[in-house]
CSV table of C-alpha atoms in Angstrom, one decimal:
chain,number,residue,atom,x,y,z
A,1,UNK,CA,-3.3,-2.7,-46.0
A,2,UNK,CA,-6.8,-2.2,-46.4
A,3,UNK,CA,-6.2,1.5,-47.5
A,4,UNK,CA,-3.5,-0.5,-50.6
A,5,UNK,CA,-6.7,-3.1,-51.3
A,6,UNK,CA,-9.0,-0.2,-52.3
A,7,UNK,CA,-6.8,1.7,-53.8
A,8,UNK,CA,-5.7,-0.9,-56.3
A,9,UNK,CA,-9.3,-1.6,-56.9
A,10,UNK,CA,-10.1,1.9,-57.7
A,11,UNK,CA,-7.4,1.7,-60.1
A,12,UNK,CA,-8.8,-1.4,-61.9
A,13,UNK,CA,-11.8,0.1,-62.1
A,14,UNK,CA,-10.3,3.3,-64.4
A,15,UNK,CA,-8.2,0.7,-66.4
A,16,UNK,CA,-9.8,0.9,-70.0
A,17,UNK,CA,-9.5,-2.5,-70.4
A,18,UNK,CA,-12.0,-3.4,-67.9
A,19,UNK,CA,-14.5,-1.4,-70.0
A,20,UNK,CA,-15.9,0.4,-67.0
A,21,UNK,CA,-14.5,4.1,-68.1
A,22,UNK,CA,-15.5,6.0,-70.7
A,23,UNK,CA,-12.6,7.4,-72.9
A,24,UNK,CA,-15.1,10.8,-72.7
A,25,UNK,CA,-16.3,12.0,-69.7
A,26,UNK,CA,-19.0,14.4,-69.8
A,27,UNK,CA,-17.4,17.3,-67.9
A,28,UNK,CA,-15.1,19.5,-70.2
A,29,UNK,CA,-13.0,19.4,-66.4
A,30,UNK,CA,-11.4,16.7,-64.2
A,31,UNK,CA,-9.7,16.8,-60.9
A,32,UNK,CA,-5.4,15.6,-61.2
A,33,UNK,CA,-4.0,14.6,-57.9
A,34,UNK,CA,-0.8,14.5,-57.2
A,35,UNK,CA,2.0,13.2,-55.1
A,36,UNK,CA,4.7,15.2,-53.8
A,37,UNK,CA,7.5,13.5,-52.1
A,38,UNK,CA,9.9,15.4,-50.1
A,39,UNK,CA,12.5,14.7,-48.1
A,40,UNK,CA,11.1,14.1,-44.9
A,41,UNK,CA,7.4,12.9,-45.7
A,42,UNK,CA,5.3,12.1,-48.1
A,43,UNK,CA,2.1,14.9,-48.9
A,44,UNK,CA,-0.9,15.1,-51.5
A,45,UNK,CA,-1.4,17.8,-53.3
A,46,UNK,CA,-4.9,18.5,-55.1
A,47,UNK,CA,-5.3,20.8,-58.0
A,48,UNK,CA,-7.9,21.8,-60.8
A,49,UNK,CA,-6.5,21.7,-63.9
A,50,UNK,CA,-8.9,22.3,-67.4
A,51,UNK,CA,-8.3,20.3,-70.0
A,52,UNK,CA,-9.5,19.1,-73.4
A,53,UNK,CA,-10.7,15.4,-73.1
A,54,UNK,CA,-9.3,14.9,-76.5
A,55,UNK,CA,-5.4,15.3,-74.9
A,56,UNK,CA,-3.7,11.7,-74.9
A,57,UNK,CA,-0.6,10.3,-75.8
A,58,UNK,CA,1.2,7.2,-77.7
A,59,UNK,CA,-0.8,5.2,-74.9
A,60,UNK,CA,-4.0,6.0,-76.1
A,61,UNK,CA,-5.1,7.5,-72.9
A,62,UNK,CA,-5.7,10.9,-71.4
A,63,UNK,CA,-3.1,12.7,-70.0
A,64,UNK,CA,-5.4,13.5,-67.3
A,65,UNK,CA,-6.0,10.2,-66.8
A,66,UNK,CA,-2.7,9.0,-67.0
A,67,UNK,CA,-1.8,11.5,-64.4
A,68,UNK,CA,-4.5,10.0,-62.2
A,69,UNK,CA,-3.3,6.7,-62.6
A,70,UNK,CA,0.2,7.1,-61.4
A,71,UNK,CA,-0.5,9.4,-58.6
A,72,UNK,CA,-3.1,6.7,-57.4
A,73,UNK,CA,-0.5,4.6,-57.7
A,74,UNK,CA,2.0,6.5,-55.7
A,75,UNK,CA,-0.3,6.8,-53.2
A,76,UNK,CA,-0.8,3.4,-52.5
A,77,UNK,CA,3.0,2.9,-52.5
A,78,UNK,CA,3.5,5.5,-49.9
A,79,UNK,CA,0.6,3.9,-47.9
A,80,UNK,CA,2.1,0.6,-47.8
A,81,UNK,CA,5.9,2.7,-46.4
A,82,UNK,CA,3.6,4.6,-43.7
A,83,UNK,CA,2.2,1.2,-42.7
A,84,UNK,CA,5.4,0.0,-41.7
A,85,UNK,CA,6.1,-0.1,-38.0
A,86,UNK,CA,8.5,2.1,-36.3
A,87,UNK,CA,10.3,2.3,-33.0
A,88,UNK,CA,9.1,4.6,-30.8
A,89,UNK,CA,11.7,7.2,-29.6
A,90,UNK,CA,11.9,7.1,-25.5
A,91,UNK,CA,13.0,10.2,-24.5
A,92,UNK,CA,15.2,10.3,-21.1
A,93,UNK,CA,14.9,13.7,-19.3
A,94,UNK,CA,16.6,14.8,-16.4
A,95,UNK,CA,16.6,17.9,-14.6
A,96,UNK,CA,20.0,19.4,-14.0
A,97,UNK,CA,21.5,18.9,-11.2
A,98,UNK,CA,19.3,16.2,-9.7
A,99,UNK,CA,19.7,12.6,-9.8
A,100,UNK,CA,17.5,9.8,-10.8
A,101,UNK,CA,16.3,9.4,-7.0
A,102,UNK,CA,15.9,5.3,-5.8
A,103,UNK,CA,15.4,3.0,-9.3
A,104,UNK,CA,17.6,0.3,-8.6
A,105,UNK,CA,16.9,-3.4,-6.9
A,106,UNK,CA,19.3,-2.7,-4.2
A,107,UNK,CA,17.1,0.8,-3.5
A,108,UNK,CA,13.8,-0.7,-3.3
A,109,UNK,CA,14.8,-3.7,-1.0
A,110,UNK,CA,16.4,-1.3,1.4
A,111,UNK,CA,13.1,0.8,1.3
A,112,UNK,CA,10.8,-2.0,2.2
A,113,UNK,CA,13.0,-3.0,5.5
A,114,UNK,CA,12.6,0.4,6.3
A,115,UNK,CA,9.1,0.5,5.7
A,116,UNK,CA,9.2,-2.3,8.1
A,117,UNK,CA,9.9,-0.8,10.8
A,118,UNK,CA,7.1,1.0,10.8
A,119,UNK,CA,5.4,-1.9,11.7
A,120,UNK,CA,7.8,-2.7,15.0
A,121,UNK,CA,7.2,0.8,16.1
A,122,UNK,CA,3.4,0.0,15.9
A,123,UNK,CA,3.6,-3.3,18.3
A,124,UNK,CA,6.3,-1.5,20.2
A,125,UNK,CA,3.2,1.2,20.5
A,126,UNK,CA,0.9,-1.4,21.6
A,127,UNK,CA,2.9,-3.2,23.9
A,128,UNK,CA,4.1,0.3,26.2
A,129,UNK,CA,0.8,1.5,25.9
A,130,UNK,CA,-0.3,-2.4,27.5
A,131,UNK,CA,2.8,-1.5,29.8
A,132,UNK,CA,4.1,-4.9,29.0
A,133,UNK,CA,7.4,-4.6,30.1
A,134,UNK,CA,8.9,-7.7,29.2
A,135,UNK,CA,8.8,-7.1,25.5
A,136,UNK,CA,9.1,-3.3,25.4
A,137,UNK,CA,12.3,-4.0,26.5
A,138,UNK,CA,13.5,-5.7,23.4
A,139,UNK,CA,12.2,-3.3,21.2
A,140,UNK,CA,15.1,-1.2,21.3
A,141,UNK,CA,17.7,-3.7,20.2
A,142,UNK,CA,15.3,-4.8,17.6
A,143,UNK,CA,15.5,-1.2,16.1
A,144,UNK,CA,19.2,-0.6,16.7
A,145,UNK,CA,19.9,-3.4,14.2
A,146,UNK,CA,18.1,-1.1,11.2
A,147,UNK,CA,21.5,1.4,12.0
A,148,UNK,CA,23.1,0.1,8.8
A,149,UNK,CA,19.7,-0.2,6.8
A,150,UNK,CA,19.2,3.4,7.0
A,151,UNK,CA,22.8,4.3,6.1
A,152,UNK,CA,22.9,1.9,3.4
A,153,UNK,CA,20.1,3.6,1.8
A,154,UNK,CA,20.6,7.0,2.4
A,155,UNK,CA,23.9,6.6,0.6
A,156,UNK,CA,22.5,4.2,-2.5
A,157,UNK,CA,19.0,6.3,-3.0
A,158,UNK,CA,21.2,9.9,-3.4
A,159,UNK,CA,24.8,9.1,-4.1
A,160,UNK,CA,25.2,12.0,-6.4
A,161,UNK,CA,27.5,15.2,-5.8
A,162,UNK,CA,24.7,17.2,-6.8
A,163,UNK,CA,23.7,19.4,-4.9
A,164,UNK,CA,20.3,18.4,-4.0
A,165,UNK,CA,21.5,14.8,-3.4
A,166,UNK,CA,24.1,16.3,-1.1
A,167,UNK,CA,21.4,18.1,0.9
A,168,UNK,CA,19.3,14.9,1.2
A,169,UNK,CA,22.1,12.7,2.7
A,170,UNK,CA,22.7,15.3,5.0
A,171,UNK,CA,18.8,16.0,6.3
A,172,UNK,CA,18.4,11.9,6.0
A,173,UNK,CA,21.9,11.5,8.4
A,174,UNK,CA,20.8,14.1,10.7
A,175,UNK,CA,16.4,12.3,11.4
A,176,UNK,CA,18.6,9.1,11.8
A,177,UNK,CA,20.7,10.0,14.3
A,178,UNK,CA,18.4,12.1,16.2
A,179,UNK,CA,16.3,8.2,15.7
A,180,UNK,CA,18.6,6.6,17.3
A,181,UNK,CA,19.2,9.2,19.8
A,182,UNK,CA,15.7,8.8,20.7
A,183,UNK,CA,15.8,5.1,20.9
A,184,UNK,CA,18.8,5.1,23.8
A,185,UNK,CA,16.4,7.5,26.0
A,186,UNK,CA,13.5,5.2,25.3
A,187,UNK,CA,16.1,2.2,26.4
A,188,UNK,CA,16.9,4.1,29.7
A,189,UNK,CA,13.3,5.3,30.6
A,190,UNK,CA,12.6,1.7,30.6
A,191,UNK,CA,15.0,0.3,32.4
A,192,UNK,CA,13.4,2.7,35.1
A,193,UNK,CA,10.1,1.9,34.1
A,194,UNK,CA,9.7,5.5,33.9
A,195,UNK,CA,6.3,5.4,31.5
A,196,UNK,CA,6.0,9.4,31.0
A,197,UNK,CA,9.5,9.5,30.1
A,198,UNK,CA,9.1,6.4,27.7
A,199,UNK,CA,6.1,7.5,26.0
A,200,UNK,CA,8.1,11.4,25.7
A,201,UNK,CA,11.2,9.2,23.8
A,202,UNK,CA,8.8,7.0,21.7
A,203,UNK,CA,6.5,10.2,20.7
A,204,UNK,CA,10.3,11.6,19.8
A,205,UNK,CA,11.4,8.2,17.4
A,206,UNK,CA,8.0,7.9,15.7
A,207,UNK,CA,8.3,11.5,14.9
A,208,UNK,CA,11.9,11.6,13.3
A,209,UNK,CA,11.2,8.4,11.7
A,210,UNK,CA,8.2,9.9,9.9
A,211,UNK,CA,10.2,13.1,8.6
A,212,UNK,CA,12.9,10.4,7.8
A,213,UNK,CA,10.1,8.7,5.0
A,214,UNK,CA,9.2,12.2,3.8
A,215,UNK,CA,12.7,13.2,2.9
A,216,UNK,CA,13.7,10.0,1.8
A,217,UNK,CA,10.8,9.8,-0.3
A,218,UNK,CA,9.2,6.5,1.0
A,219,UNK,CA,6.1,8.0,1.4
A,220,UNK,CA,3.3,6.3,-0.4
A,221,UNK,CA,1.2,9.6,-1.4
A,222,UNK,CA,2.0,13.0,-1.6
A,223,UNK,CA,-0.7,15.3,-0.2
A,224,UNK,CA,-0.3,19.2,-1.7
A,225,UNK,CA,-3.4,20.3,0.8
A,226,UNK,CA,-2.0,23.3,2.4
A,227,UNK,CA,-5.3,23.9,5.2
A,228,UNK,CA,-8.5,22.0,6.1
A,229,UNK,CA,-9.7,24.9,7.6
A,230,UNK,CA,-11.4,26.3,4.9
A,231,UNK,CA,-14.0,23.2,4.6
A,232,UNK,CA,-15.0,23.8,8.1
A,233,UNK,CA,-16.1,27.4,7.2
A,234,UNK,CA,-20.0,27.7,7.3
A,235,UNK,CA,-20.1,24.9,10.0
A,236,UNK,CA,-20.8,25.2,13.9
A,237,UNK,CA,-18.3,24.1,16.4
A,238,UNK,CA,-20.9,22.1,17.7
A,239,UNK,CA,-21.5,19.5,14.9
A,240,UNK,CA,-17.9,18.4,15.8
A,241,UNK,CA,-17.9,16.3,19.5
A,242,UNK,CA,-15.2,16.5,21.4
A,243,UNK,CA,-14.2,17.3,25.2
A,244,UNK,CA,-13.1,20.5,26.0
A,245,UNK,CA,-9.3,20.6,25.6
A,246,UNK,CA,-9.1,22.5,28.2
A,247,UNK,CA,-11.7,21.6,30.9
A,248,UNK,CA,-10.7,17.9,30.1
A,249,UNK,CA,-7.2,17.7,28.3
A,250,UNK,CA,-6.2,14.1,26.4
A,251,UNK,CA,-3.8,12.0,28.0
A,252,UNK,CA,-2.0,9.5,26.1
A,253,UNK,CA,-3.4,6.5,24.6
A,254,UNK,CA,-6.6,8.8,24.3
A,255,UNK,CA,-8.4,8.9,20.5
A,256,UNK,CA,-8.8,13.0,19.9
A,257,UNK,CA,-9.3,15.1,17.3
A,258,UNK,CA,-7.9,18.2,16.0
A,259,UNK,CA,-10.1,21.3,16.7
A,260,UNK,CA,-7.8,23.9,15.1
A,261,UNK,CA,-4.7,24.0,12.9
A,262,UNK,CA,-4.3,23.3,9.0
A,263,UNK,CA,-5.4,20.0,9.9
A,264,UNK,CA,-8.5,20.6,11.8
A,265,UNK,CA,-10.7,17.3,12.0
A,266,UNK,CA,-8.3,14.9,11.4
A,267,UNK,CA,-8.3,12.0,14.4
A,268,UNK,CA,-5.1,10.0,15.9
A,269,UNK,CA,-4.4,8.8,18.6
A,270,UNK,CA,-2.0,10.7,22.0
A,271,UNK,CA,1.7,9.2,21.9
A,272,UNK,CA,3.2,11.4,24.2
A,273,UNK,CA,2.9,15.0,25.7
A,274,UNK,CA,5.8,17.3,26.1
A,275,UNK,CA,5.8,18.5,30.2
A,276,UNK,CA,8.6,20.9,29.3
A,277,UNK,CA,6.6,23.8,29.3
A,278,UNK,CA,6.0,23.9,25.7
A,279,UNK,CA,2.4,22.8,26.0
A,280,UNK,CA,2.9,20.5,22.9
A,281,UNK,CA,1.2,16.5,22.6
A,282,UNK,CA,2.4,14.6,19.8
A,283,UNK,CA,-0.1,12.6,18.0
A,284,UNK,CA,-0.2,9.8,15.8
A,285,UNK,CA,-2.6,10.1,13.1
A,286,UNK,CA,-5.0,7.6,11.6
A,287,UNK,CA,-4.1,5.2,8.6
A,288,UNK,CA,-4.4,6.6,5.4
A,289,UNK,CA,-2.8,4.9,2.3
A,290,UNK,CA,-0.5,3.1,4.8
A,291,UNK,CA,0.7,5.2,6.5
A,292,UNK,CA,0.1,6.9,9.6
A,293,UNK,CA,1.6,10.7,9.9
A,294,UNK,CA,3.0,12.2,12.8
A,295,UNK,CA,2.5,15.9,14.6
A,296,UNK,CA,3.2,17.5,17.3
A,297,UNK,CA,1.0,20.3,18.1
A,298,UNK,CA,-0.2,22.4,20.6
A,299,UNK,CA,-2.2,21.0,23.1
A,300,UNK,CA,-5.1,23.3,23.0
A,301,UNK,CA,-5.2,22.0,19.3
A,302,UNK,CA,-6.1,18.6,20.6
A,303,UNK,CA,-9.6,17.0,22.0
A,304,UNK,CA,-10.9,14.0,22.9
A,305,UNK,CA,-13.4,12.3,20.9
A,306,UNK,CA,-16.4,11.3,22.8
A,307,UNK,CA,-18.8,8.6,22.2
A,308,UNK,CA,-18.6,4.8,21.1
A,309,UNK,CA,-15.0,4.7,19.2
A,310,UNK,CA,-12.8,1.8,17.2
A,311,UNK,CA,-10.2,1.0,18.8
A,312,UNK,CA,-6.7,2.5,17.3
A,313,UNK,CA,-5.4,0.1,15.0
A,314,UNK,CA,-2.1,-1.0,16.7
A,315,UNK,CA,-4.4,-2.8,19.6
A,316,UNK,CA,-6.1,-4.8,17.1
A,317,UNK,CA,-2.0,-6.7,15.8
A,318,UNK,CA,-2.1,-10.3,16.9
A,319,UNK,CA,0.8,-11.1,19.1
């Protein structure tokens, strides 16, 4: 509007009635704009064009000025039509051959009850690491009950034929029942108060329950870092402290840190150790956005860290 305002002034101001123009300008030249419309838009076209200043019509005026006038006066009508608002254009792209992923209410209730039993498995971590038998053993119950939470939301977050969706459902299916799987051997080591064998089967849920909110895409970040490694370049083993993994291995409930690996200097916490003869100790890793990742590594991969240390952050969950 304000671009109409001065444009309409400008035009006053040439009006010969106002008494402000001269009928003869003092350059034998003037510059003509014009407007072009075409179909799609409106553009302004300049041009130099020589005339005599004695070229008028019946009007009395120029024809240069004439000209002047009614493409100042287009102009100002095409600025009032390109000041009018328009709806934007939303533009809904899909790749082929993957759906939507989770968008719906339904979706993102499900996702929050599963997200929710992250936080039993942290007090059931707290209470078998306390060795307080008496409410481990209604942990396991507690967590059967999420059987058709997880179904449910495998089938409503990729219900697609596609065949991405169908790959999902069937990587989701397969960290649920291996889960729950995990949860009857935690139930049974239990019952025997067998506390290697419970911490083996809990080390075993937490980890299928993590690759359970990768692949179902409940994770709250996504991390592209392939290696750590490379910022440890340059820097003496020394400046880390840590026990020597072998000379003094972690045991569970132990804070460590990880001395080799893509992940080297990250810190967690011991949740198990594999006795099998795979040399493997799973470990939970520290909060970070929420979320605390699981991996299972080998044990020579693993020290403890020495010196004054927080407590991990399950022991500090009021009862």
């Amino acid at each position: 509007m304000m671009v109409l305002a001065v444009l309409l002034a400008l035009v006053a101001t040439l009006d010969p009635s106002h008494g402000l123009v001269n009928d003869r300008p003092s350059s034998p030249s003037r510059l003509n704009y014009q407007v072009q419309d075409t179909p799609n838009h409106h553009r302004m076209d300049s041009s130099l064009e020589y005339e005599s200043p004695r070229d008028s019509d019946a009007t009395g005026l120029p024809s240069s000025r004439r000209s002047l006038l009614n493409g100042l006066a287009q102009v100002a009508m095409a600025s009032v039509a390109l000041s009018q608002p328009k709806a934007a254009m939303a533009v809904d792209f899909q790749v082929p051959g993957m759906s939507k992923g989770p968008n719906n209410k339904r979706v993102g209730g499900l996702a929050n009850k599963i997200k929710n039993s992250c936080s039993i498995m942290d007090e059931l971590q707290r209470d078998l690491m306390q060795e307080r038998w008496d409410r481990v053993e209604a942990y396991p119950a507690q967590l059967r009950s999420y059987v058709p939470v997880f179904t449910a939301y495998t089938d409503s977050a990729f219900p697609s034929d596609a065949p991405t969706d169908k790959g999902l459902r069937v990587a989701l299916r397969y960290e649920v029942g291996r889960f729950f799987a995990s949860v009857e051997r935690f139930k049974q080591a239990t019952n025997r108060r067998a506390l290697d064998e419970a911490y083996v089967a809990f080390a075993d849920m937490s980890l299928h329950l993590d690759r359970y909110l990768r692949v179902g895409g409940l994770y709250t970040y996504y991390d592209d870092t392939i290696t750590l490694e490379p910022y440890y370049k340059g820097i003496s083993e020394s400046a880390l402290v840590y026990a020597d993994p072998v000379k003094d291995p972690p045991e569970v409930r132990d804070l460590v840190i990880l001395v080799k690996g893509p992940e080297k200097g990250r810190t967690g916490i011991v949740i198990g150790i594999y006795r099998d003869g795979s040399n493997r100790t799973a470990v939970k890793l520290d909060r970070y956005k929420g979320m605390r990742e699981i991996r299972v590594v080998p044990s020579l991969w693993v020290a403890k860290r020495l010196g004054e240390q927080d407590p991990d952050d399950v022991f500090l969950i009021k009862s």
